[in-house]
Amino acid sequence: EVQLLESGGGLVQPGGSLRLSCAGSGFTFSNYALNWVRQAPGKGLEWVSSIFGSDGSTYYADSVKGRFTISRDNSRNTVYLQMNTLRAEDTAVYYCAKAWGSVSYYIDYWGQGTLVTVSS
Amino acid sequence: DIQMTQSPSSLSASVGDRVTITCRASQGINAWFAWYQQKPDKAPKSLIYATSNLESGVPSRFSGSGSGTDFTLTISSLQPEDFATYYCQQYGSYPPTFGGGTKVEIK
């Protein structure tokens, strides 16, 4: 059974940093792209970032480019999202999501989400 | 970026009704199109990929169709457990983009 377990969310002040982690199990982690998708309170889904399984290429939404960094440790079956210079508009539930393949933005499994609140 | 416009933004229907949700892309896209279901305070669940293919375990009352700029999710006979918000996504063009969602309420 595929499982994705996020951690690292919490309350942070504007301008602060936070690192999210997502541990995957039930699949060959290194073979798949991983995504972060967020959902602001009462709003829709927004793609944030992807890291491919084939070569580790990384991609970012314009809204987070230069502030967020996605990485993966295949030996630990874990993907990370380092979030710097956080803004109030980054407040959201962040979902870790497994892609269908190594080079894909289609999501077939979602984690339960972790809440990030940016507020003073 | 390709903008995805869903309609309606919400609807109310009775158990047994046929429900159709539409998603229009701002430019023509290929068949790399998906639908997701999200229940209140839960993570999204993947329903349909590549326009019309059901994920494993998804009931056959769900179906997807479309091409070019217009895509449709149909629930042939609405069930109480289908109360949820539905999102479309195009994933064939970078960056991947989601529609704004359609909230389905049961009458």
Short mmCIF file of C-alpha atoms in Angstrom, two decimals:
data_model
loop_
_atom_site.label_atom_id
_atom_site.label_comp_id
_atom_site.label_asym_id
_atom_site.label_seq_id
_atom_site.Cartn_x
_atom_site.Cartn_y
_atom_site.Cartn_z
CA GLU A 1 0.00 0.00 0.00
CA VAL A 2 1.38 3.39 -0.99
CA GLN A 3 1.73 5.76 1.94
CA LEU A 4 3.02 9.31 2.13
CA LEU A 5 3.54 10.88 5.53
CA GLU A 6 4.28 14.59 5.77
CA SER A 7 5.78 16.34 8.76
CA GLY A 8 7.33 19.66 9.62
CA GLY A 9 4.40 22.02 9.37
CA GLY A 10 3.65 24.63 11.99
CA LEU A 11 3.48 28.31 12.82
CA VAL A 12 6.24 30.57 11.54
CA GLN A 13 6.69 34.31 11.41
CA PRO A 14 6.80 36.18 8.10
CA GLY A 15 10.31 36.03 6.69
CA GLY A 16 11.02 32.80 8.52
CA SER A 17 11.91 29.33 7.27
CA LEU A 18 10.46 25.86 7.57
CA ARG A 19 11.39 22.47 6.15
CA LEU A 20 8.71 19.96 5.28
CA SER A 21 9.48 16.25 5.00
CA CYS A 22 7.53 13.47 3.34
CA ALA A 23 8.35 9.81 3.89
CA GLY A 24 7.11 7.42 1.25
CA SER A 25 6.51 3.69 1.49
CA GLY A 26 4.85 0.93 -0.48
CA PHE A 27 6.56 1.77 -3.77
CA THR A 28 10.06 2.00 -5.29
CA PHE A 29 10.66 5.57 -4.19
CA SER A 30 13.53 6.43 -6.55
CA ASN A 31 11.49 5.51 -9.63
CA TYR A 32 8.84 8.19 -9.21
CA ALA A 33 8.50 11.93 -9.38
CA LEU A 34 7.28 13.60 -6.19
CA ASN A 35 5.25 16.77 -5.94
CA TRP A 36 4.20 19.33 -3.40
CA VAL A 37 0.71 20.78 -3.84
CA ARG A 38 -0.78 23.33 -1.46
CA GLN A 39 -4.24 24.51 -0.55
CA ALA A 40 -4.82 27.83 1.17
CA PRO A 41 -7.71 27.92 3.67
CA GLY A 42 -11.00 27.68 1.79
CA LYS A 43 -9.24 27.78 -1.59
CA GLY A 44 -8.38 25.38 -4.40
CA LEU A 45 -5.32 23.31 -5.18
CA GLU A 46 -2.07 24.92 -6.31
CA TRP A 47 0.92 23.01 -7.66
CA VAL A 48 4.08 24.15 -5.87
CA SER A 49 7.02 22.01 -6.94
CA SER A 50 8.12 18.72 -8.48
CA ILE A 51 11.26 16.62 -8.46
CA PHE A 52 11.60 13.95 -11.09
CA GLY A 53 12.69 10.42 -10.32
CA SER A 54 14.70 9.93 -13.48
CA ASP A 55 17.37 12.58 -12.99
CA GLY A 56 16.25 14.61 -9.98
CA SER A 57 15.28 17.62 -12.11
CA THR A 58 13.36 20.20 -10.11
CA TYR A 59 10.52 22.54 -11.05
CA TYR A 60 8.77 25.34 -9.22
CA ALA A 61 5.69 27.51 -9.44
CA ASP A 62 6.53 31.16 -10.10
CA SER A 63 5.00 32.05 -6.73
CA VAL A 64 7.71 30.15 -4.84
CA LYS A 65 10.66 30.20 -7.24
CA GLY A 66 13.80 31.44 -5.52
CA ARG A 67 12.34 30.90 -2.05
CA PHE A 68 11.49 27.18 -1.93
CA THR A 69 13.80 24.25 -2.66
CA ILE A 70 12.66 20.68 -3.27
CA SER A 71 15.05 17.79 -2.75
CA ARG A 72 14.94 14.05 -2.23
CA ASP A 73 16.94 11.41 -0.40
CA ASN A 74 16.21 8.11 -2.08
CA SER A 75 18.17 6.22 0.59
CA ARG A 76 15.66 7.48 3.16
CA ASN A 77 12.62 7.40 0.84
CA THR A 78 12.03 11.01 1.74
CA VAL A 79 11.32 14.21 -0.16
CA TYR A 80 11.80 17.64 1.36
CA LEU A 81 10.54 21.15 0.78
CA GLN A 82 12.76 23.86 2.23
CA MET A 83 10.71 27.04 2.49
CA ASN A 84 12.52 30.34 3.06
CA THR A 85 11.39 33.96 3.24
CA LEU A 86 7.86 32.82 4.06
CA ARG A 87 4.95 35.15 3.44
CA ALA A 88 1.41 35.25 4.78
CA GLU A 89 0.17 34.04 1.40
CA ASP A 90 2.17 30.82 1.84
CA THR A 91 -0.26 29.80 4.59
CA ALA A 92 -1.79 26.53 3.42
CA VAL A 93 -2.05 22.81 3.85
CA TYR A 94 0.89 21.31 1.96
CA TYR A 95 0.33 17.93 0.38
CA CYS A 96 3.07 15.59 -0.66
CA ALA A 97 1.98 13.69 -3.74
CA LYS A 98 3.43 10.82 -5.72
CA ALA A 99 3.42 11.09 -9.50
CA TRP A 100 2.33 8.31 -11.81
CA GLY A 101 5.80 7.92 -13.29
CA SER A 102 9.37 9.17 -13.02
CA VAL A 103 8.67 12.13 -15.32
CA SER A 104 5.06 13.11 -14.76
CA TYR A 105 2.88 15.75 -13.12
CA TYR A 106 -0.11 13.41 -12.78
CA ILE A 107 -0.68 12.54 -9.14
CA ASP A 108 -1.93 9.09 -8.22
CA TYR A 109 -1.39 9.18 -4.44
CA TRP A 110 -1.63 11.99 -1.92
CA GLY A 111 -0.39 12.38 1.63
CA GLN A 112 -2.68 13.62 4.40
CA GLY A 113 -1.18 17.10 4.35
CA THR A 114 0.61 19.32 6.84
CA LEU A 115 -0.52 22.82 7.79
CA VAL A 116 1.86 25.75 7.46
CA THR A 117 0.74 29.00 9.04
CA VAL A 118 2.73 32.16 8.40
CA SER A 119 1.73 34.81 10.89
CA SER A 120 3.19 37.18 13.44
CA ASP B 1 0.42 29.10 -18.23
CA ILE B 2 -2.74 27.25 -19.21
CA GLN B 3 -5.74 28.44 -17.20
CA MET B 4 -8.40 25.89 -16.30
CA THR B 5 -11.94 27.16 -15.78
CA GLN B 6 -14.39 24.83 -14.11
CA SER B 7 -18.14 25.16 -14.22
CA PRO B 8 -20.30 25.29 -12.34
CA SER B 9 -18.46 26.36 -9.19
CA SER B 10 -21.12 24.57 -7.16
CA LEU B 11 -24.21 22.49 -7.73
CA SER B 12 -26.92 20.77 -5.75
CA ALA B 13 -28.36 17.49 -6.97
CA SER B 14 -30.40 14.57 -5.72
CA VAL B 15 -29.28 11.00 -5.18
CA GLY B 16 -29.63 9.19 -8.49
CA ASP B 17 -29.18 12.31 -10.64
CA ARG B 18 -26.75 12.49 -13.52
CA VAL B 19 -24.17 15.20 -12.81
CA THR B 20 -21.83 16.81 -15.31
CA ILE B 21 -18.89 19.07 -14.48
CA THR B 22 -17.00 20.90 -17.20
CA CYS B 23 -13.46 22.17 -17.37
CA ARG B 24 -12.29 24.51 -20.14
CA ALA B 25 -8.63 25.12 -20.88
CA SER B 26 -7.37 28.51 -22.05
CA GLN B 27 -5.65 26.76 -24.96
CA GLY B 28 -5.82 23.39 -26.56
CA ILE B 29 -4.22 20.61 -24.56
CA ASN B 30 -3.52 16.99 -25.22
CA ALA B 31 -5.14 14.09 -23.40
CA TRP B 32 -3.04 14.56 -20.24
CA PHE B 33 -6.00 15.63 -18.17
CA ALA B 34 -7.13 14.44 -14.72
CA TRP B 35 -9.94 14.72 -12.20
CA TYR B 36 -9.60 14.63 -8.41
CA GLN B 37 -12.17 14.36 -5.63
CA GLN B 38 -11.73 16.03 -2.26
CA LYS B 39 -14.01 15.50 0.70
CA PRO B 40 -14.12 18.03 3.55
CA ASP B 41 -10.95 18.10 5.62
CA LYS B 42 -9.45 15.23 3.63
CA ALA B 43 -6.67 14.95 1.10
CA PRO B 44 -7.64 14.84 -2.56
CA LYS B 45 -8.17 11.47 -4.19
CA SER B 46 -7.30 10.70 -7.77
CA LEU B 47 -10.27 9.66 -9.90
CA ILE B 48 -9.45 9.86 -13.59
CA TYR B 49 -6.25 10.23 -15.62
CA ALA B 50 -5.52 10.69 -19.30
CA THR B 51 -9.00 12.20 -19.80
CA SER B 52 -11.03 9.02 -19.44
CA ASN B 53 -9.16 6.34 -17.49
CA LEU B 54 -10.50 5.44 -14.04
CA GLU B 55 -8.07 4.88 -11.20
CA SER B 56 -8.27 1.49 -9.58
CA GLY B 57 -11.22 1.23 -7.21
CA VAL B 58 -13.11 4.21 -8.60
CA PRO B 59 -16.78 3.30 -9.19
CA SER B 60 -17.87 2.98 -12.78
CA ARG B 61 -20.53 5.67 -12.32
CA PHE B 62 -17.65 8.13 -12.79
CA SER B 63 -16.51 8.82 -16.34
CA GLY B 64 -14.40 11.39 -18.13
CA SER B 65 -14.35 12.65 -21.68
CA GLY B 66 -13.21 15.54 -23.81
CA SER B 67 -10.57 16.87 -26.13
CA GLY B 68 -8.97 20.13 -27.21
CA THR B 69 -10.09 22.71 -24.68
CA ASP B 70 -13.23 21.12 -23.20
CA PHE B 71 -13.28 18.24 -20.75
CA THR B 72 -16.10 16.70 -18.75
CA LEU B 73 -16.54 14.64 -15.60
CA THR B 74 -19.84 12.78 -15.41
CA ILE B 75 -21.35 10.99 -12.43
CA SER B 76 -24.07 8.82 -13.93
CA SER B 77 -26.06 8.24 -10.75
CA LEU B 78 -25.08 10.45 -7.84
CA GLN B 79 -24.58 8.68 -4.51
CA PRO B 80 -24.48 10.21 -1.00
CA GLU B 81 -20.74 9.51 -0.73
CA ASP B 82 -20.12 11.65 -3.83
CA PHE B 83 -20.63 14.83 -1.81
CA ALA B 84 -17.27 16.48 -2.39
CA THR B 85 -15.38 19.09 -4.34
CA TYR B 86 -13.99 18.04 -7.71
CA TYR B 87 -10.89 19.50 -9.34
CA CYS B 88 -9.62 19.16 -12.86
CA GLN B 89 -5.93 19.32 -13.77
CA GLN B 90 -3.97 19.51 -16.97
CA TYR B 91 -0.57 17.88 -16.63
CA GLY B 92 0.68 17.79 -20.18
CA SER B 93 1.93 21.35 -20.32
CA TYR B 94 4.33 22.96 -17.85
CA PRO B 95 3.40 24.19 -15.31
CA PRO B 96 0.62 21.79 -14.36
CA THR B 97 -2.52 23.70 -13.44
CA PHE B 98 -5.73 22.97 -11.57
CA GLY B 99 -9.24 24.24 -12.06
CA GLY B 100 -10.91 26.22 -9.29
CA GLY B 101 -13.10 23.33 -8.15
CA THR B 102 -16.76 22.35 -8.27
CA LYS B 103 -18.54 21.71 -5.00
CA VAL B 104 -21.25 19.04 -5.28
CA GLU B 105 -23.91 19.15 -2.62
CA ILE B 106 -26.59 16.57 -2.11
CA LYS B 107 -30.15 17.86 -2.07
#
